[in-house]
């Protein structure tokens, strides 16, 4: 997976712009704080995915159960 596919949502940013953004984040948050932020972001994304899977399973389960109840 290349860096351009990871940041494809940012539009047509080049390598230099991405490096400058990463440098600004490093200067703003500091080297010790970045892993904590990434860990928190990862946990948030995982919880969101789990919640969407649960809702999807509930909806699919209710669709399967409806014809049997009638």
mmCIF file of N, CA, C and O in Angstrom:
data_model
loop_
_atom_site.group_PDB
_atom_site.id
_atom_site.type_symbol
_atom_site.label_atom_id
_atom_site.label_comp_id
_atom_site.label_asym_id
_atom_site.label_seq_id
_atom_site.Cartn_x
_atom_site.Cartn_y
_atom_site.Cartn_z
ATOM 1 N N UNK A 1 0.860 -1.173 0.000
ATOM 2 C CA UNK A 1 0.000 0.000 0.000
ATOM 3 C C UNK A 1 0.906 1.235 0.000
ATOM 4 O O UNK A 1 1.724 1.416 0.880
ATOM 5 N N UNK A 2 0.759 2.052 -1.000
ATOM 6 C CA UNK A 2 1.605 3.231 -1.095
ATOM 7 C C UNK A 2 1.020 4.380 -0.286
ATOM 8 O O UNK A 2 -0.143 4.370 0.094
ATOM 9 N N UNK A 3 1.831 5.368 -0.042
ATOM 10 C CA UNK A 3 1.406 6.526 0.758
ATOM 11 C C UNK A 3 0.314 7.314 0.049
ATOM 12 O O UNK A 3 -0.538 7.905 0.686
ATOM 13 N N UNK A 4 0.296 7.273 -1.286
ATOM 14 C CA UNK A 4 -0.734 8.023 -2.013
ATOM 15 C C UNK A 4 -2.101 7.390 -1.849
ATOM 16 O O UNK A 4 -3.101 8.089 -1.843
ATOM 17 N N UNK A 5 -2.159 6.058 -1.712
ATOM 18 C CA UNK A 5 -3.459 5.432 -1.491
ATOM 19 C C UNK A 5 -3.962 5.679 -0.079
ATOM 20 O O UNK A 5 -5.161 5.748 0.142
ATOM 21 N N UNK A 6 -3.052 5.826 0.866
ATOM 22 C CA UNK A 6 -3.455 6.107 2.248
ATOM 23 C C UNK A 6 -4.042 7.505 2.347
ATOM 24 O O UNK A 6 -5.037 7.727 3.029
ATOM 25 N N UNK A 7 -3.457 8.448 1.653
ATOM 26 C CA UNK A 7 -3.898 9.840 1.732
ATOM 27 C C UNK A 7 -4.711 10.260 0.509
ATOM 28 O O UNK A 7 -4.746 11.438 0.162
ATOM 29 N N UNK A 8 -5.373 9.334 -0.160
ATOM 30 C CA UNK A 8 -6.119 9.668 -1.374
ATOM 31 C C UNK A 8 -7.287 10.608 -1.091
ATOM 32 O O UNK A 8 -7.723 11.338 -1.967
ATOM 33 N N UNK A 9 -7.791 10.621 0.139
ATOM 34 C CA UNK A 9 -8.899 11.512 0.468
ATOM 35 C C UNK A 9 -8.463 12.969 0.546
ATOM 36 O O UNK A 9 -9.298 13.856 0.584
ATOM 37 N N UNK A 10 -7.183 13.231 0.548
ATOM 38 C CA UNK A 10 -6.688 14.604 0.641
ATOM 39 C C UNK A 10 -6.612 15.288 -0.713
ATOM 40 O O UNK A 10 -6.275 16.460 -0.786
ATOM 41 N N UNK A 11 -6.901 14.593 -1.759
ATOM 42 C CA UNK A 11 -6.870 15.205 -3.080
ATOM 43 C C UNK A 11 -5.532 15.011 -3.759
ATOM 44 O O UNK A 11 -4.892 13.989 -3.621
ATOM 45 N N UNK A 12 -5.099 16.019 -4.458
ATOM 46 C CA UNK A 12 -3.873 15.901 -5.246
ATOM 47 C C UNK A 12 -2.676 16.497 -4.510
ATOM 48 O O UNK A 12 -1.962 17.335 -5.043
ATOM 49 N N UNK A 13 -2.466 16.079 -3.297
ATOM 50 C CA UNK A 13 -1.289 16.523 -2.558
ATOM 51 C C UNK A 13 -0.084 15.717 -2.998
ATOM 52 O O UNK A 13 -0.170 14.503 -3.179
ATOM 53 N N UNK A 14 1.024 16.401 -3.134
ATOM 54 C CA UNK A 14 2.257 15.729 -3.496
ATOM 55 C C UNK A 14 3.007 15.261 -2.264
ATOM 56 O O UNK A 14 2.575 15.456 -1.121
ATOM 57 N N UNK A 15 4.119 14.640 -2.489
ATOM 58 C CA UNK A 15 4.943 14.134 -1.388
ATOM 59 C C UNK A 15 5.445 15.227 -0.471
ATOM 60 O O UNK A 15 5.478 15.067 0.753
ATOM 61 N N UNK A 16 5.809 16.362 -1.045
ATOM 62 C CA UNK A 16 6.322 17.474 -0.251
ATOM 63 C C UNK A 16 5.257 18.020 0.690
ATOM 64 O O UNK A 16 5.541 18.279 1.865
ATOM 65 N N UNK A 17 4.047 18.149 0.197
ATOM 66 C CA UNK A 17 2.965 18.668 1.038
ATOM 67 C C UNK A 17 2.651 17.718 2.186
ATOM 68 O O UNK A 17 2.422 18.140 3.322
ATOM 69 N N UNK A 18 2.679 16.416 1.898
ATOM 70 C CA UNK A 18 2.408 15.425 2.943
ATOM 71 C C UNK A 18 3.499 15.464 4.002
ATOM 72 O O UNK A 18 3.220 15.404 5.208
ATOM 73 N N UNK A 19 4.751 15.585 3.575
ATOM 74 C CA UNK A 19 5.868 15.670 4.521
ATOM 75 C C UNK A 19 5.731 16.921 5.380
ATOM 76 O O UNK A 19 5.950 16.871 6.601
ATOM 77 N N UNK A 20 5.350 18.041 4.789
ATOM 78 C CA UNK A 20 5.178 19.273 5.560
ATOM 79 C C UNK A 20 4.039 19.141 6.560
ATOM 80 O O UNK A 20 4.142 19.626 7.701
ATOM 81 N N UNK A 21 2.953 18.493 6.184
ATOM 82 C CA UNK A 21 1.837 18.275 7.106
ATOM 83 C C UNK A 21 2.279 17.389 8.268
ATOM 84 O O UNK A 21 1.973 17.678 9.433
ATOM 85 N N UNK A 22 2.998 16.318 7.963
ATOM 86 C CA UNK A 22 3.497 15.423 9.019
ATOM 87 C C UNK A 22 4.455 16.156 9.953
ATOM 88 O O UNK A 22 4.411 15.975 11.172
ATOM 89 N N UNK A 23 5.294 17.002 9.403
ATOM 90 C CA UNK A 23 6.228 17.788 10.219
ATOM 91 C C UNK A 23 5.476 18.759 11.121
ATOM 92 O O UNK A 23 5.808 18.917 12.302
ATOM 93 N N UNK A 24 4.441 19.398 10.591
ATOM 94 C CA UNK A 24 3.638 20.320 11.400
ATOM 95 C C UNK A 24 2.940 19.571 12.537
ATOM 96 O O UNK A 24 2.871 20.060 13.670
ATOM 97 N N UNK A 25 2.416 18.386 12.247
ATOM 98 C CA UNK A 25 1.774 17.579 13.295
ATOM 99 C C UNK A 25 2.793 17.193 14.355
ATOM 100 O O UNK A 25 2.507 17.255 15.555
ATOM 101 N N UNK A 26 3.984 16.805 13.925
ATOM 102 C CA UNK A 26 5.046 16.448 14.864
ATOM 103 C C UNK A 26 5.422 17.628 15.753
ATOM 104 O O UNK A 26 5.571 17.483 16.973
ATOM 105 N N UNK A 27 5.546 18.810 15.165
ATOM 106 C CA UNK A 27 5.892 20.001 15.950
ATOM 107 C C UNK A 27 4.756 20.430 16.873
ATOM 108 O O UNK A 27 4.981 20.874 17.997
ATOM 109 N N UNK A 28 3.538 20.280 16.406
ATOM 110 C CA UNK A 28 2.390 20.722 17.183
ATOM 111 C C UNK A 28 2.128 19.817 18.387
ATOM 112 O O UNK A 28 1.920 20.287 19.500
ATOM 113 N N UNK A 29 2.152 18.491 18.172
ATOM 114 C CA UNK A 29 1.811 17.562 19.239
ATOM 115 C C UNK A 29 3.026 17.009 19.982
ATOM 116 O O UNK A 29 2.913 16.597 21.128
ATOM 117 N N UNK A 30 4.157 16.934 19.344
ATOM 118 C CA UNK A 30 5.332 16.359 19.978
ATOM 119 C C UNK A 30 5.420 14.865 19.718
ATOM 120 O O UNK A 30 4.421 14.196 19.477
ATOM 121 N N UNK A 31 6.616 14.340 19.804
ATOM 122 C CA UNK A 31 6.860 12.939 19.464
ATOM 123 C C UNK A 31 6.225 11.982 20.468
ATOM 124 O O UNK A 31 5.819 10.879 20.115
ATOM 125 N N UNK A 32 6.116 12.379 21.715
ATOM 126 C CA UNK A 32 5.551 11.481 22.730
ATOM 127 C C UNK A 32 4.035 11.385 22.630
ATOM 128 O O UNK A 32 3.448 10.378 22.995
ATOM 129 N N UNK A 33 3.395 12.411 22.146
ATOM 130 C CA UNK A 33 1.929 12.458 22.118
ATOM 131 C C UNK A 33 1.328 11.787 20.868
ATOM 132 O O UNK A 33 0.191 11.331 20.906
ATOM 133 N N UNK A 34 2.074 11.697 19.776
ATOM 134 C CA UNK A 34 1.555 11.149 18.520
ATOM 135 C C UNK A 34 1.122 9.685 18.658
ATOM 136 O O UNK A 34 0.040 9.333 18.191
ATOM 137 N N UNK A 35 1.895 8.794 19.301
ATOM 138 C CA UNK A 35 1.408 7.413 19.452
ATOM 139 C C UNK A 35 0.109 7.321 20.261
ATOM 140 O O UNK A 35 -0.755 6.499 19.959
ATOM 141 N N UNK A 36 -0.047 8.169 21.261
ATOM 142 C CA UNK A 36 -1.288 8.187 22.043
ATOM 143 C C UNK A 36 -2.469 8.608 21.166
ATOM 144 O O UNK A 36 -3.551 8.022 21.252
ATOM 145 N N UNK A 37 -2.259 9.615 20.343
ATOM 146 C CA UNK A 37 -3.314 10.067 19.442
ATOM 147 C C UNK A 37 -3.678 8.987 18.430
ATOM 148 O O UNK A 37 -4.859 8.750 18.160
ATOM 149 N N UNK A 38 -2.683 8.323 17.879
ATOM 150 C CA UNK A 38 -2.935 7.265 16.900
ATOM 151 C C UNK A 38 -3.666 6.096 17.554
ATOM 152 O O UNK A 38 -4.573 5.507 16.957
ATOM 153 N N UNK A 39 -3.280 5.751 18.782
ATOM 154 C CA UNK A 39 -3.942 4.664 19.493
ATOM 155 C C UNK A 39 -5.404 5.006 19.754
ATOM 156 O O UNK A 39 -6.308 4.182 19.562
ATOM 157 N N UNK A 40 -5.662 6.226 20.190
ATOM 158 C CA UNK A 40 -7.033 6.660 20.437
ATOM 159 C C UNK A 40 -7.859 6.681 19.163
ATOM 160 O O UNK A 40 -9.025 6.278 19.157
ATOM 161 N N UNK A 41 -7.262 7.131 18.082
ATOM 162 C CA UNK A 41 -7.948 7.143 16.789
ATOM 163 C C UNK A 41 -8.266 5.724 16.337
ATOM 164 O O UNK A 41 -9.367 5.441 15.858
ATOM 165 N N UNK A 42 -7.333 4.811 16.519
ATOM 166 C CA UNK A 42 -7.556 3.414 16.161
ATOM 167 C C UNK A 42 -8.676 2.783 16.972
ATOM 168 O O UNK A 42 -9.507 2.050 16.435
ATOM 169 N N UNK A 43 -8.707 3.065 18.270
ATOM 170 C CA UNK A 43 -9.779 2.535 19.114
ATOM 171 C C UNK A 43 -11.131 3.094 18.694
ATOM 172 O O UNK A 43 -12.130 2.377 18.664
ATOM 173 N N UNK A 44 -11.167 4.373 18.369
ATOM 174 C CA UNK A 44 -12.414 4.991 17.927
ATOM 175 C C UNK A 44 -12.923 4.384 16.632
ATOM 176 O O UNK A 44 -14.116 4.107 16.488
ATOM 177 N N UNK A 45 -12.036 4.164 15.693
ATOM 178 C CA UNK A 45 -12.420 3.558 14.416
ATOM 179 C C UNK A 45 -12.892 2.127 14.638
ATOM 180 O O UNK A 45 -13.883 1.692 14.050
ATOM 181 N N UNK A 46 -12.197 1.378 15.506
ATOM 182 C CA UNK A 46 -12.603 0.004 15.790
ATOM 183 C C UNK A 46 -13.984 -0.043 16.432
ATOM 184 O O UNK A 46 -14.826 -0.872 16.074
ATOM 185 N N UNK A 47 -14.262 0.842 17.379
ATOM 186 C CA UNK A 47 -15.578 0.889 18.010
ATOM 187 C C UNK A 47 -16.666 1.250 17.001
ATOM 188 O O UNK A 47 -17.758 0.686 17.033
ATOM 189 N N UNK A 48 -16.360 2.175 16.103
ATOM 190 C CA UNK A 48 -17.320 2.558 15.067
ATOM 191 C C UNK A 48 -17.629 1.375 14.153
ATOM 192 O O UNK A 48 -18.786 1.112 13.834
ATOM 193 N N UNK A 49 -16.591 0.646 13.733
ATOM 194 C CA UNK A 49 -16.799 -0.520 12.867
ATOM 195 C C UNK A 49 -17.610 -1.589 13.588
ATOM 196 O O UNK A 49 -18.498 -2.209 12.993
ATOM 197 N N UNK A 50 -17.305 -1.830 14.872
ATOM 198 C CA UNK A 50 -18.060 -2.823 15.636
ATOM 199 C C UNK A 50 -19.521 -2.424 15.762
ATOM 200 O O UNK A 50 -20.418 -3.262 15.644
ATOM 201 N N UNK A 51 -19.770 -1.150 15.994
ATOM 202 C CA UNK A 51 -21.156 -0.677 16.122
ATOM 203 C C UNK A 51 -21.901 -0.814 14.807
ATOM 204 O O UNK A 51 -23.063 -1.233 14.791
ATOM 205 N N UNK A 52 -21.257 -0.493 13.702
ATOM 206 C CA UNK A 52 -21.932 -0.619 12.410
ATOM 207 C C UNK A 52 -22.193 -2.082 12.072
ATOM 208 O O UNK A 52 -23.242 -2.407 11.504
ATOM 209 N N UNK A 53 -21.253 -2.981 12.422
ATOM 210 C CA UNK A 53 -21.477 -4.408 12.195
ATOM 211 C C UNK A 53 -22.652 -4.904 13.027
ATOM 212 O O UNK A 53 -23.471 -5.694 12.553
ATOM 213 N N UNK A 54 -22.732 -4.452 14.273
ATOM 214 C CA UNK A 54 -23.824 -4.865 15.156
ATOM 215 C C UNK A 54 -25.173 -4.389 14.615
ATOM 216 O O UNK A 54 -26.147 -5.155 14.588
ATOM 217 N N UNK A 55 -25.237 -3.160 14.171
ATOM 218 C CA UNK A 55 -26.482 -2.627 13.611
ATOM 219 C C UNK A 55 -26.853 -3.385 12.342
ATOM 220 O O UNK A 55 -28.015 -3.745 12.132
ATOM 221 N N UNK A 56 -25.862 -3.647 11.502
ATOM 222 C CA UNK A 56 -26.114 -4.381 10.264
ATOM 223 C C UNK A 56 -26.645 -5.779 10.570
ATOM 224 O O UNK A 56 -27.601 -6.239 9.941
ATOM 225 N N UNK A 57 -26.045 -6.463 11.546
ATOM 226 C CA UNK A 57 -26.499 -7.796 11.919
ATOM 227 C C UNK A 57 -27.911 -7.752 12.501
ATOM 228 O O UNK A 57 -28.726 -8.649 12.235
ATOM 229 N N UNK A 58 -28.226 -6.736 13.288
ATOM 230 C CA UNK A 58 -29.571 -6.596 13.846
ATOM 231 C C UNK A 58 -30.607 -6.400 12.747
ATOM 232 O O UNK A 58 -31.679 -7.012 12.767
ATOM 233 N N UNK A 59 -30.276 -5.543 11.783
ATOM 234 C CA UNK A 59 -31.206 -5.288 10.673
ATOM 235 C C UNK A 59 -31.396 -6.545 9.835
ATOM 236 O O UNK A 59 -32.520 -6.912 9.487
ATOM 237 N N UNK A 60 -30.307 -7.222 9.507
ATOM 238 C CA UNK A 60 -30.415 -8.451 8.722
ATOM 239 C C UNK A 60 -31.181 -9.525 9.480
ATOM 240 O O UNK A 60 -31.977 -10.264 8.906
ATOM 241 N N UNK A 61 -30.960 -9.606 10.785
ATOM 242 C CA UNK A 61 -31.679 -10.583 11.599
ATOM 243 C C UNK A 61 -33.162 -10.289 11.664
ATOM 244 O O UNK A 61 -33.989 -11.201 11.600
ATOM 245 N N UNK A 62 -33.511 -9.024 11.756
ATOM 246 C CA UNK A 62 -34.925 -8.678 11.810
ATOM 247 C C UNK A 62 -35.604 -8.907 10.458
ATOM 248 O O UNK A 62 -36.773 -9.267 10.400
ATOM 249 N N UNK A 63 -34.876 -8.733 9.376
ATOM 250 C CA UNK A 63 -35.432 -8.993 8.043
ATOM 251 C C UNK A 63 -35.688 -10.488 7.867
ATOM 252 O O UNK A 63 -36.719 -10.896 7.330
ATOM 253 N N UNK A 64 -34.774 -11.313 8.363
ATOM 254 C CA UNK A 64 -34.945 -12.761 8.251
ATOM 255 C C UNK A 64 -36.084 -13.256 9.142
ATOM 256 O O UNK A 64 -36.763 -14.208 8.808
ATOM 257 N N UNK A 65 -36.295 -12.626 10.296
ATOM 258 C CA UNK A 65 -37.326 -13.050 11.232
ATOM 259 C C UNK A 65 -38.722 -12.608 10.826
ATOM 260 O O UNK A 65 -39.698 -13.255 11.197
ATOM 261 N N UNK A 66 -38.877 -11.523 10.109
ATOM 262 C CA UNK A 66 -40.193 -10.990 9.748
ATOM 263 C C UNK A 66 -41.053 -11.960 8.957
ATOM 264 O O UNK A 66 -42.215 -12.157 9.303
ATOM 265 N N UNK A 67 -40.553 -12.590 7.893
ATOM 266 C CA UNK A 67 -41.433 -13.512 7.143
ATOM 267 C C UNK A 67 -41.897 -14.705 7.990
ATOM 268 O O UNK A 67 -42.994 -15.190 7.814
ATOM 269 N N UNK A 68 -41.101 -15.159 8.926
ATOM 270 C CA UNK A 68 -41.472 -16.296 9.753
ATOM 271 C C UNK A 68 -42.569 -15.925 10.748
ATOM 272 O O UNK A 68 -43.375 -16.764 11.137
ATOM 273 N N UNK A 69 -42.631 -14.645 11.161
ATOM 274 C CA UNK A 69 -43.630 -14.217 12.136
ATOM 275 C C UNK A 69 -45.000 -14.064 11.509
ATOM 276 O O UNK A 69 -46.008 -14.178 12.168
ATOM 277 N N UNK A 70 -45.108 -13.810 10.228
ATOM 278 C CA UNK A 70 -46.391 -13.571 9.567
ATOM 279 C C UNK A 70 -47.104 -14.821 9.286
ATOM 280 O O UNK A 70 -47.244 -15.812 9.309
#
